[in-house]
Short mmCIF file of C-alpha atoms and ligand atoms in Angstrom, two decimals:
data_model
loop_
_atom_site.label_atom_id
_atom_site.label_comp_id
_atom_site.label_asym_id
_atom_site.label_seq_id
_atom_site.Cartn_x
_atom_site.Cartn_y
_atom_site.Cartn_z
CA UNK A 1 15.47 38.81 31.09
CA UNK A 2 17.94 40.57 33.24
CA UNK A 3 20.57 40.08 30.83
CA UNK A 4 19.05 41.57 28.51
CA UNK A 5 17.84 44.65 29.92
CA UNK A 6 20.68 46.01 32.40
CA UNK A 7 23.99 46.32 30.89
CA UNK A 8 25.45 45.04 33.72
CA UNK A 9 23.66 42.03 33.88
CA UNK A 10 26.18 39.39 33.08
CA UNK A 11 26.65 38.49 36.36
CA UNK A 12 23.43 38.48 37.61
CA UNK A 13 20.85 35.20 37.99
CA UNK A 14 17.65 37.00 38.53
CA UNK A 15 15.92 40.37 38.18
CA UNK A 16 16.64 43.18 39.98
CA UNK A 17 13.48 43.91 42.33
CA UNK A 18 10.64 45.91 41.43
CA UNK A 19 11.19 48.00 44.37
CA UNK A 20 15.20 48.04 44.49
CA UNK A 21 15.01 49.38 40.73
CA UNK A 22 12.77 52.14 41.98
CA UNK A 23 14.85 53.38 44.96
CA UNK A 24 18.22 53.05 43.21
CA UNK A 25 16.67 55.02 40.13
CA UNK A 26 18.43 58.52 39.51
CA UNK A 27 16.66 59.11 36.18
CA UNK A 28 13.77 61.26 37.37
CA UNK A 29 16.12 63.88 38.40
CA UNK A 30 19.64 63.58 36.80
CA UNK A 31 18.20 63.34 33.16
CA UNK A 32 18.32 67.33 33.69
CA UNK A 33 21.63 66.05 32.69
CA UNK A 34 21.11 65.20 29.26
CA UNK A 35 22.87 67.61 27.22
CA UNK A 36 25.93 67.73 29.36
CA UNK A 37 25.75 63.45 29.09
CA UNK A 38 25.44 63.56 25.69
CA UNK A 39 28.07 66.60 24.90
CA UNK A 40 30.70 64.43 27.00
CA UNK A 41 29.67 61.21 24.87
CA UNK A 42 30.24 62.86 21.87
CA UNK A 43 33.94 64.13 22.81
CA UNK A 44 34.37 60.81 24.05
CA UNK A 45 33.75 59.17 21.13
CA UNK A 46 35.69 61.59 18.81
CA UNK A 47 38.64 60.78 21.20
CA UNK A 48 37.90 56.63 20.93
CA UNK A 49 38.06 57.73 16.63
CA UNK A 50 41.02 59.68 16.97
CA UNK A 51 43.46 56.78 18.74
CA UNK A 52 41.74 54.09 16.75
CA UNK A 53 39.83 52.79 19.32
CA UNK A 54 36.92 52.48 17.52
CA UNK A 55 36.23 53.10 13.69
CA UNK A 56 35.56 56.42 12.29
CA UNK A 57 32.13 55.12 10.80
CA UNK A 58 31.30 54.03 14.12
CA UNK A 59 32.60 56.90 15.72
CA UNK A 60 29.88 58.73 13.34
CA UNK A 61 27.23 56.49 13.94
CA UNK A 62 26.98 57.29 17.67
CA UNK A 63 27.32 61.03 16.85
CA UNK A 64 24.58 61.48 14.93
CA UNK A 65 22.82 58.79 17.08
CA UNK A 66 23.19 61.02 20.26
CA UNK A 67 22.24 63.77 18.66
CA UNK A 68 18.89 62.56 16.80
CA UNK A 69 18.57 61.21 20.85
CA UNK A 70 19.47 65.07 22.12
CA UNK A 71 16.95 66.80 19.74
CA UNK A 72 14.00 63.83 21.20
CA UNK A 73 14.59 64.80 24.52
CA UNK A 74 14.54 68.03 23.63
CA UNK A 75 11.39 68.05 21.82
CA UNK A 76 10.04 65.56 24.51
CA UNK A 77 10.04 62.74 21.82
CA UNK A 78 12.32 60.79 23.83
CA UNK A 79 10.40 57.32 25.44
CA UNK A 80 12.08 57.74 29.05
CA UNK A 81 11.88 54.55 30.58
CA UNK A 82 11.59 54.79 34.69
CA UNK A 83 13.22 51.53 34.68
CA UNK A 84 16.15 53.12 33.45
CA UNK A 85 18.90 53.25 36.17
CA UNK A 86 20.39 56.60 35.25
CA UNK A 87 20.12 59.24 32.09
CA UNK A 88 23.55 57.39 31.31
CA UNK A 89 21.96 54.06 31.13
CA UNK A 90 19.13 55.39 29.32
CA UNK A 91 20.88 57.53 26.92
CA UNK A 92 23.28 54.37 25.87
CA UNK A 93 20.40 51.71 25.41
CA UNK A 94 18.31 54.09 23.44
CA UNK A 95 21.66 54.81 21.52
CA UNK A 96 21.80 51.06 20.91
CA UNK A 97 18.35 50.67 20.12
CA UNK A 98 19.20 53.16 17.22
CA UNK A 99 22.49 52.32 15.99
CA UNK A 100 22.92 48.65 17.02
CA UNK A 101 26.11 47.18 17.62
CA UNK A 102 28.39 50.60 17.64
CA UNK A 103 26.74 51.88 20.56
CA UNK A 104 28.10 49.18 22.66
CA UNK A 105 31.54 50.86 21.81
CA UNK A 106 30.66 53.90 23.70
CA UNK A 107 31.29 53.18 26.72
CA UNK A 108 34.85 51.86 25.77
CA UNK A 109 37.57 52.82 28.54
CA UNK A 110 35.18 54.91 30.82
CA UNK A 111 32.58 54.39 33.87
CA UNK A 112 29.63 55.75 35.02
CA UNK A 113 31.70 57.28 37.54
CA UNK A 114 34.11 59.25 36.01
CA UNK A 115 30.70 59.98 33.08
CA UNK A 116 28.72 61.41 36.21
CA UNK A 117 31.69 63.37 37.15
CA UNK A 118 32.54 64.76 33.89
CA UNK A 119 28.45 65.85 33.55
CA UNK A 120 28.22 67.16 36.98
CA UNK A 121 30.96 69.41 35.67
CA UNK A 122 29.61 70.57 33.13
CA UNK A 123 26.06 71.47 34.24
CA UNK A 124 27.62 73.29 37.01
CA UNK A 125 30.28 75.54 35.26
CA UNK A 126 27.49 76.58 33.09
CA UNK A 127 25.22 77.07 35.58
CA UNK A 128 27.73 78.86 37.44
CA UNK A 129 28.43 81.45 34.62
CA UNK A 130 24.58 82.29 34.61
CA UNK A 131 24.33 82.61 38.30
CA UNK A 132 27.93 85.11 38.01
CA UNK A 133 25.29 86.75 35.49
CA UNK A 134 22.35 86.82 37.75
CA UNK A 135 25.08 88.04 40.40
CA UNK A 136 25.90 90.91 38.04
CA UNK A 137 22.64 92.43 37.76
CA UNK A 138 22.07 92.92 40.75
CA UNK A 139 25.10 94.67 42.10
CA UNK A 140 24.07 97.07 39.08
CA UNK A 141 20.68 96.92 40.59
CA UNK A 142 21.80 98.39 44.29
CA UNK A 143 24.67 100.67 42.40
CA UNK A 144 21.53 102.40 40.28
CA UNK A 145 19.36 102.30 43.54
CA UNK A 146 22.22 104.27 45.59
CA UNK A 147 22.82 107.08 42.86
CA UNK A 148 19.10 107.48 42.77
CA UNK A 149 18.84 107.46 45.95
CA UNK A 150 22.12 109.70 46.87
CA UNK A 151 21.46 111.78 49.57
CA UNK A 152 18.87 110.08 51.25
CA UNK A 153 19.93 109.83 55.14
CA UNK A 154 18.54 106.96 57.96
CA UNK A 155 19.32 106.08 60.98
CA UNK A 156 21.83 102.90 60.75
CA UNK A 157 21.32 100.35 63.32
CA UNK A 158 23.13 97.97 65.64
CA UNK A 159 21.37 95.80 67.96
CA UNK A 160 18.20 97.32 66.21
CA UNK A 161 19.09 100.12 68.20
CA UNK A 162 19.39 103.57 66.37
CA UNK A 163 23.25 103.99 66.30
CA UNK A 164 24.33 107.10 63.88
CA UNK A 165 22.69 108.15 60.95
CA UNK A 166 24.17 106.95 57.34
CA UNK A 167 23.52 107.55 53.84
CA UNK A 168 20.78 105.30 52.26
CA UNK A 169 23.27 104.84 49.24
CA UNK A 170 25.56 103.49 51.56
CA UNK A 171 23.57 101.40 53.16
CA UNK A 172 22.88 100.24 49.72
CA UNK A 173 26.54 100.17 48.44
CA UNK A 174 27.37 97.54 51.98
CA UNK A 175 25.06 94.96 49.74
CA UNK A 176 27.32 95.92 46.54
CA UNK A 177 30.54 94.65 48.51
CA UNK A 178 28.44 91.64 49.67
CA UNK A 179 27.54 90.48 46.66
CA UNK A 180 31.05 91.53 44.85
CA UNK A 181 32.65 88.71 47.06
CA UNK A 182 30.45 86.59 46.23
CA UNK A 183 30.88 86.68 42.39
CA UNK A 184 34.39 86.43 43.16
CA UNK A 185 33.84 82.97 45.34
CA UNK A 186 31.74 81.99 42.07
CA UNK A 187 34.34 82.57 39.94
CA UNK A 188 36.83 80.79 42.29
CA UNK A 189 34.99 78.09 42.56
CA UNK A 190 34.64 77.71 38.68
CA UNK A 191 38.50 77.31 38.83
CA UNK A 192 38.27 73.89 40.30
CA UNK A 193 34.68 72.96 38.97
CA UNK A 194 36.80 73.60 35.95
CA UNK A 195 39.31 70.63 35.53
CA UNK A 196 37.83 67.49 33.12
CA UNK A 197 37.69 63.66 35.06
CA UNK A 198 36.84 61.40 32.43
CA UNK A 199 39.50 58.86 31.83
CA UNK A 200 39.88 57.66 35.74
CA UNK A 201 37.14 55.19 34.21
CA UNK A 202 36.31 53.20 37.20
CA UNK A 203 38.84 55.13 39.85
CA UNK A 204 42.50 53.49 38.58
CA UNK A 205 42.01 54.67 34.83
CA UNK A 206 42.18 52.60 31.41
CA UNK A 207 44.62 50.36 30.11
CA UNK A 208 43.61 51.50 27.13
CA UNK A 209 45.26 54.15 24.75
CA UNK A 210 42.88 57.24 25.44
CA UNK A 211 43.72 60.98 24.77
CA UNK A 212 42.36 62.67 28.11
CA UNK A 213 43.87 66.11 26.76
CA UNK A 214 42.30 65.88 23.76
CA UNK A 215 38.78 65.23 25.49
CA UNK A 216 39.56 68.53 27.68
CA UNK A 217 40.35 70.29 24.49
CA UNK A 218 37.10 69.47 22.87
CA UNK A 219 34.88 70.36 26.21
CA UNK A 220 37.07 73.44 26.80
CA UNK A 221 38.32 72.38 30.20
CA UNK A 222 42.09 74.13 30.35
CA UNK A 223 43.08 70.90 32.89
CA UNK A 224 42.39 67.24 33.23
CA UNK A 225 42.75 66.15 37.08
CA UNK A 226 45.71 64.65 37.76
CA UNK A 227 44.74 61.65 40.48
CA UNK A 228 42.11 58.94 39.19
CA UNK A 229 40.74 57.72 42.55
CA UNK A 230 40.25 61.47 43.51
CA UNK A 231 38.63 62.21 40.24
CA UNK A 232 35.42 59.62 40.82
CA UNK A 233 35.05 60.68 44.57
CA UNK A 234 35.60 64.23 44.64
CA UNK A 235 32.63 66.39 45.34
CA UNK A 236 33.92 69.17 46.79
CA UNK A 237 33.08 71.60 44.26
CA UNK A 238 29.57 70.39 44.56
CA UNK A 239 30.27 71.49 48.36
CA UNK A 240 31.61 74.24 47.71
CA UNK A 241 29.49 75.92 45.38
CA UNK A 242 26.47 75.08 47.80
CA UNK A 243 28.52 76.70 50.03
CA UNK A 244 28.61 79.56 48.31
CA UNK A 245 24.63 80.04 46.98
CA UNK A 246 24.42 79.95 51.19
CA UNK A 247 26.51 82.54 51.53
CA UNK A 248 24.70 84.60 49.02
CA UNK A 249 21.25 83.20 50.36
CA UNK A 250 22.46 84.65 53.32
CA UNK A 251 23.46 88.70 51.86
CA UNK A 252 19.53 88.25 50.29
CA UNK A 253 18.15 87.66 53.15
CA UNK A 254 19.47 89.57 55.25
CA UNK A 255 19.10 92.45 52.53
CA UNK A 256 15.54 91.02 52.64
CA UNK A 257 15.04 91.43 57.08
CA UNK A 258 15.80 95.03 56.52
CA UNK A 259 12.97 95.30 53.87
CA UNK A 260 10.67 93.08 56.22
CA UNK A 261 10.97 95.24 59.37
CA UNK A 262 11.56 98.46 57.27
CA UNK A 263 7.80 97.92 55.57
CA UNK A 264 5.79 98.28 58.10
CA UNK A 265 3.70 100.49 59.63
CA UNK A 266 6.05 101.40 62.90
CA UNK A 267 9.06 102.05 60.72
CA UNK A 268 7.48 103.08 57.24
CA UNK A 269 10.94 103.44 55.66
CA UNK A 270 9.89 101.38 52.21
CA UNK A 271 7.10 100.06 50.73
CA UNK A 272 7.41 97.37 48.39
CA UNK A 273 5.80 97.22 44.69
CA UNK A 274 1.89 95.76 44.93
CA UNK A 275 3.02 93.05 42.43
CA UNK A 276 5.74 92.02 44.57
CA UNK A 277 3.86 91.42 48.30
CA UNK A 278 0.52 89.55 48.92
CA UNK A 279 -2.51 90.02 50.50
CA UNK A 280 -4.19 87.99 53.50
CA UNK A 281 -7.53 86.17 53.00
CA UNK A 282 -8.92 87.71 55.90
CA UNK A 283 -7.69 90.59 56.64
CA UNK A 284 -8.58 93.70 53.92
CA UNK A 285 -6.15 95.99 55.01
CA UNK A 286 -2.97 93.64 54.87
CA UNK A 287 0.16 93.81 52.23
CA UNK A 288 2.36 91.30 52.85
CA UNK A 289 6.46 91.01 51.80
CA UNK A 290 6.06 87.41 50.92
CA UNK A 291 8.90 87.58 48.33
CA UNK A 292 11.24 88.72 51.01
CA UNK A 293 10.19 86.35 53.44
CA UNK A 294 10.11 83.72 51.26
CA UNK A 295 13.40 84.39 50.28
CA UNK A 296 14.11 84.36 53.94
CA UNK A 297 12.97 81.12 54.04
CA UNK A 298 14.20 79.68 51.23
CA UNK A 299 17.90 80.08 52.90
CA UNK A 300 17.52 78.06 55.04
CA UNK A 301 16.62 74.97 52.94
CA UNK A 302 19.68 76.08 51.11
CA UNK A 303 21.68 75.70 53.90
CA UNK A 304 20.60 72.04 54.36
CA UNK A 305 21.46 71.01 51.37
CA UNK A 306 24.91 72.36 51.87
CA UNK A 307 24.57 70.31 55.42
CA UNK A 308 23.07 67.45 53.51
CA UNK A 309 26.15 67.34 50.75
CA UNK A 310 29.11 67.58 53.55
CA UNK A 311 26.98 64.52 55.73
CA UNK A 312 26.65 62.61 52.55
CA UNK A 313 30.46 62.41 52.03
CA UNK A 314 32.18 62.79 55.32
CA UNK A 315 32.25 58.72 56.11
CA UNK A 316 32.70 57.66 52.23
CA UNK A 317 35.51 55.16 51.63
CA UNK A 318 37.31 55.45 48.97
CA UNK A 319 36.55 55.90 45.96
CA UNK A 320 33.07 55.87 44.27
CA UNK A 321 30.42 54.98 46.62
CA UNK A 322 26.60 55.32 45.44
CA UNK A 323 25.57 57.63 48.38
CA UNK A 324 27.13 59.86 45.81
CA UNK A 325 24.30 60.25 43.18
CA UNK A 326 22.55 62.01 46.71
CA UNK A 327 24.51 65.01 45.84
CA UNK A 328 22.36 65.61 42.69
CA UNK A 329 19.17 66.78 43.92
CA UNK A 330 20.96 69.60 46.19
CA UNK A 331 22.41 70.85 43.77
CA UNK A 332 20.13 70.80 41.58
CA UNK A 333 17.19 72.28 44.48
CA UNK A 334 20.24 74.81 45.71
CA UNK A 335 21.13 75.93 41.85
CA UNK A 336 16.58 76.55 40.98
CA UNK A 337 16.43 78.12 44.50
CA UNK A 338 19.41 80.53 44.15
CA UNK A 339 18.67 81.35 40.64
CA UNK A 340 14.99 82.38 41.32
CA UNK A 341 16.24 83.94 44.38
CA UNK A 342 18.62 86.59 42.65
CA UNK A 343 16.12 87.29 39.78
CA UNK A 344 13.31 88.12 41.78
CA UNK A 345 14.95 90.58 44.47
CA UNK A 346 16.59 92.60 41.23
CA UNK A 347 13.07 93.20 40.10
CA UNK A 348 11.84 93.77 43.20
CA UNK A 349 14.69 95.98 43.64
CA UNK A 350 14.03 98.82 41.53
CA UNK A 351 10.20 98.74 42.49
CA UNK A 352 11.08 99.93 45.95
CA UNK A 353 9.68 103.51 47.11
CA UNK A 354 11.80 104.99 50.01
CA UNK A 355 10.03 107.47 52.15
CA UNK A 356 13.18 110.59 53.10
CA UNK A 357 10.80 112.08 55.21
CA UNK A 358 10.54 108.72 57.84
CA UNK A 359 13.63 108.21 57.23
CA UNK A 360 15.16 111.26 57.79
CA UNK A 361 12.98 111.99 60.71
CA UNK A 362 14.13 108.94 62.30
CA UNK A 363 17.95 109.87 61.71
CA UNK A 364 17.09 112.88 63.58
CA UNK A 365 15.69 111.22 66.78
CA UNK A 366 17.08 108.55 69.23
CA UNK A 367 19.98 110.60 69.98
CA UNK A 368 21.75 109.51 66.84
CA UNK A 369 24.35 111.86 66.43
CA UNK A 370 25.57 111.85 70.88
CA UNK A 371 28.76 110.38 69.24
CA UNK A 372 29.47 113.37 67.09
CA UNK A 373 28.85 115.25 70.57
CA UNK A 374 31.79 113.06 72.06
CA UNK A 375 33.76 113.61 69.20
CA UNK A 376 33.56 117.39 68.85
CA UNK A 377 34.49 116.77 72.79
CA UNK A 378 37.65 115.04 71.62
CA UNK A 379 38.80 118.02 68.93
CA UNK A 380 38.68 119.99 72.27
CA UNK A 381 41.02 117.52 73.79
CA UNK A 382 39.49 115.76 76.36
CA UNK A 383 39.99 112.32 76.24
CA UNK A 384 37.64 110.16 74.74
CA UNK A 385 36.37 108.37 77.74
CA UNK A 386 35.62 111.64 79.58
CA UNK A 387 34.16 113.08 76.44
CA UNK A 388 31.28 109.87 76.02
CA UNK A 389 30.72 109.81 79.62
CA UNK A 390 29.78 113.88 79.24
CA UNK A 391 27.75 112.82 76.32
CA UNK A 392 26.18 110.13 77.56
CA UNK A 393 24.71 112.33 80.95
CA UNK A 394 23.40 114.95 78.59
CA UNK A 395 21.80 112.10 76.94
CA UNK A 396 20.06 111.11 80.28
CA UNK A 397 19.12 114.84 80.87
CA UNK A 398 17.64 115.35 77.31
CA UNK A 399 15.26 112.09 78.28
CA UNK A 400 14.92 112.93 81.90
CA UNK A 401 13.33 116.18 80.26
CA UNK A 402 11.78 114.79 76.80
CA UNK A 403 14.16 116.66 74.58
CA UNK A 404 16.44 115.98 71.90
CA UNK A 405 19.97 117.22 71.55
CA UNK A 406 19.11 119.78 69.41
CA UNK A 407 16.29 121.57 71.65
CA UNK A 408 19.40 122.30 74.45
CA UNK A 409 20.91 125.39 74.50
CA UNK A 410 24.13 126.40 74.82
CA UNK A 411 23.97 127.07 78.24
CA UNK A 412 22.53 123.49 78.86
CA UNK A 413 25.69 121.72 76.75
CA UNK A 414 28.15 124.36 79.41
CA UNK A 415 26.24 122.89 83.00
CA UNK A 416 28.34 119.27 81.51
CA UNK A 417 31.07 121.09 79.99
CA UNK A 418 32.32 124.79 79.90
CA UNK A 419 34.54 124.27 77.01
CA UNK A 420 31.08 123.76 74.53
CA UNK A 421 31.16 126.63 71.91
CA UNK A 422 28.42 127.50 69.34
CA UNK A 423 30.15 125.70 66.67
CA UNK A 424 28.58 122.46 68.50
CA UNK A 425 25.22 123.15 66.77
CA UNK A 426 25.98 122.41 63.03
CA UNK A 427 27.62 119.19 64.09
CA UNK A 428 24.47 117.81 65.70
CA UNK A 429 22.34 118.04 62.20
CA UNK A 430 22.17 114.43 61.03
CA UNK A 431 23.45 115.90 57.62
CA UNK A 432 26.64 117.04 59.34
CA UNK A 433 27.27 114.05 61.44
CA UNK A 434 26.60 112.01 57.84
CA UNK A 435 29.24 114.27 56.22
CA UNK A 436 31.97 114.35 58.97
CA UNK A 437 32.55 110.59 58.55
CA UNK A 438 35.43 110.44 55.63
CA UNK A 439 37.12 107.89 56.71
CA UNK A 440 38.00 105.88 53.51
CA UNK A 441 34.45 103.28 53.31
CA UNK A 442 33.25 105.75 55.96
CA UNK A 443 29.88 107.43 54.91
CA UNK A 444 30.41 110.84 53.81
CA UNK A 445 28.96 111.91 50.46
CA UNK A 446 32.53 112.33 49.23
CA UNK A 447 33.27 109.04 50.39
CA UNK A 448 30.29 107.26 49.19
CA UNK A 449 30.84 109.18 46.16
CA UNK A 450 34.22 108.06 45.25
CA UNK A 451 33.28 104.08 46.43
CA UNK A 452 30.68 104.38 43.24
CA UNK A 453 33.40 106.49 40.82
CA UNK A 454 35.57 103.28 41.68
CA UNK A 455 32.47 100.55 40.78
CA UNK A 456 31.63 102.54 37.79
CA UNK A 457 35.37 102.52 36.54
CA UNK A 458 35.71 98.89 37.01
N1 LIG B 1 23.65 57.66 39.05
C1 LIG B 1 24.99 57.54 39.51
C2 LIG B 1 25.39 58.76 40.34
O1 LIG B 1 24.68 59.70 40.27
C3 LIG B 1 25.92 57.43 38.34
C4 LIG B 1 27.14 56.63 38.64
C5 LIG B 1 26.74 55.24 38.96
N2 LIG B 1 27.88 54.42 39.09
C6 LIG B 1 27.79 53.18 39.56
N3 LIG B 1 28.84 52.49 39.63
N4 LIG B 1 26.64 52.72 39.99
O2 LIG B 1 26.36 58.79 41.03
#
């Protein structure tokens, strides 16, 4: 029985368990795989034609024979069988059940493990150039968001402290540069995701008289990796890549926070879109930024599967080991994950409502602009130091007395320092303090400005 059912089974005296066949089974989540299988079967087999390998006729027979089995799974014709091993296993005996003998030439000077190396591949630069896609949009997204929103001033923030106000577009724009890095890590990444493995066949490659190029050609990979035993044990892309939807988890969720603590009632800065938050089942009065927080939270799992993928390999002898086919569902959880991710926050995005008036009224308080007091101290020529120390008592006197900078008079500003003239005044507006930062990437208007000339032109 066992020889008849596992291709493999030569060797083999009895059955493999019940329960072993279950636990080793990769079908119920790498047949996601299919088309990438069945696309690198079909070069394959071109290739096997080609150097006389196999037969042209039977080099046809399996083509048309994967195919009829691509447009079943497709249509969800195809009888899966859970005691499949693999979608490679099950694509191949279904192939034979079809075609009979010439599918048992498929398989001809390749493994499994260069196969699930070659597919891996290929899912992943494709899903790669969709995620670059998804990347795209939104950086559009917070480009639109800061032009309609150009002008708009709040207070920026370190330590969740008010710091000095900035321009909302800029603000916006910081997310821009985030996620501009990003796409080029993606694209980076697709550079090595981008090389084609099949022919290390086991992990020392065939004696037999296959065209690797020629396979590369058809799948339209510009290299074929150059070192066999690396080619069937290499995952770093895998790594990599996760690596980088963390990274981006990470700019969305942090872009997320802001909208979190910027929603409610104590800052007021946003509110989010009714079809994009939730309401409680107790509470009447409650709208909830699920999608943000779930996003939040969905970063983290993210990062474990990047965790998950550098644990799986870091005590691997070489070459192929099975712990491999662990890296699948990862990537596969991390790829979903990532892609819903960036679709729903670039919807979300342009359903935001920012309130100025909170906004700017919060610029205005918190002493936000005592630097611009210290530095209209320094254009007077005392030394920095001096000048923040001066600042920072007038600070203490404006709380000491429940007033903001702007309520002092001139006479007040002289008691810390006699060299205060009335020009002071304009530099305390939030507008001003905005304005006097042009700094190249500082955030001026003209600065701000140019930074989206320069997106827009590229
Ligand atoms: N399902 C396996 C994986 O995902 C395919 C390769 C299996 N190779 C083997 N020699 N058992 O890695």
């Amino acid at each position: 029985m066992q020889k008849k059912e596992k291709p493999w089974g030569g060797r083999f005296s009895e059955p493999t368990d019940g329960e072993v066949e279950a636990f080793t089974s990769s079908l119920h989540f790498d047949r996601r795989l299919y088309r990438y299988d069945i696309e690198g079967s079909i070069a394959h087999a071109r290739m096997l034609a080609k150097q006389g390998i196999i037969t042209r006729a039977e080099a046809t027979a399996i083509i048309a024979g994967l195919a009829t089995i691509r447009g079943e799974i497709e249509t969800g014709a195809f009888p899966f069988n859970p005691g499949d091993e693999d979608i490679h296993m099950a694509v191949e005996k279904a192939l034979t059940d079809r075609i009979g003998e010439a599918g048992g030439k498929l398989h001809t000077g390749r493994s499994r493990n260069d196969q699930i190396a070659l597919d891996i591949r290929l899912y992943l630069r494709d899903e790669i150039g969709r995620v670059i896609g998804l990347v795209a949009e939104l950086k559009a997204g917070f480009v639109a968001l800061a032009k309609k929103e150009f002008g708009v001033i709040l207070p920026g923030y370190t330590h969740l402290q008010k710091a000095q106000p900035v321009l909302l577009a800029h603000y916006l724009l910081a997310f821009w540069e985030m996620l501009d890095r990003d796409e080029s890590r993606l694209r980076d990444c697709l550079t090595r995701v981008n090389v084609m493995p099949l022919g290390a066949a086991a992990l020392a490659g065939t004696g037999l008289p296959i065209d690797r190029r020629y396979v590369a050609r058809l799948l339209k990979f510009p290299h074929v990796t150059a070192n066999s035993m690396d080619s069937v044990s290499d995952r770093d892309y895998i790594a990599e890549f996760v690596f980088t939807a963390s990274l981006i988890m990470m700019h969305l969720s942090r872009f997320c926070e802001d909208l979190i603590i910027w929603s409610t009632d104590e800052f007021g800065y946003v509110e989010i879109a009714d079809a994009y938050t939730t309401g409680s089942s107790i509470m009447p009065q409650k709208k909830n930024p699920d999608v943000a927080e779930l996003i939040r939270g969905k970063t983290g799992r993210v990062y474990g599967h990047l965790v998950a993928l550098l644990t799986i390999l870091k005590g691997l002898p070489m070459t192929y080991n099975r712990d491999l086919q662990e890296d699948k569902e990862p990537l596969f959880d991390a790829v979903d994950t990532l892609r819903a991710s960036l679709k729903i926050i670039t919807s979300m995005l342009c359903r935001l409502s920012f309130s100025r008036a909170r906004m700017e009224a919060g610029a205005a308080s918190g002493f936000s602009t005592a630097t611009d007091v210290a530095e209209y101290l320094v254009t007077k020529a005392v030394p920095f130091r001096e000048a923040h120390g001066i600042a920072g008592r007038i600070v203490a006197y404006c709380i000491e007395r429940d007033k903001a900078l702007t309520d002092l008079s001139l006479k007040e500003f002289r008691r810390f320092y006699p060299g205060f003239g009335k020009d002071l005044f304009v530099r305390l507006t939030v507008r001003q303090s905005v304005n006097s930062r042009r700094v190249p990437g500082g955030t001026a208007e003209a600065m701000v400005r140019r930074r989206i000339a320069e997106i827009e032109r590229r």
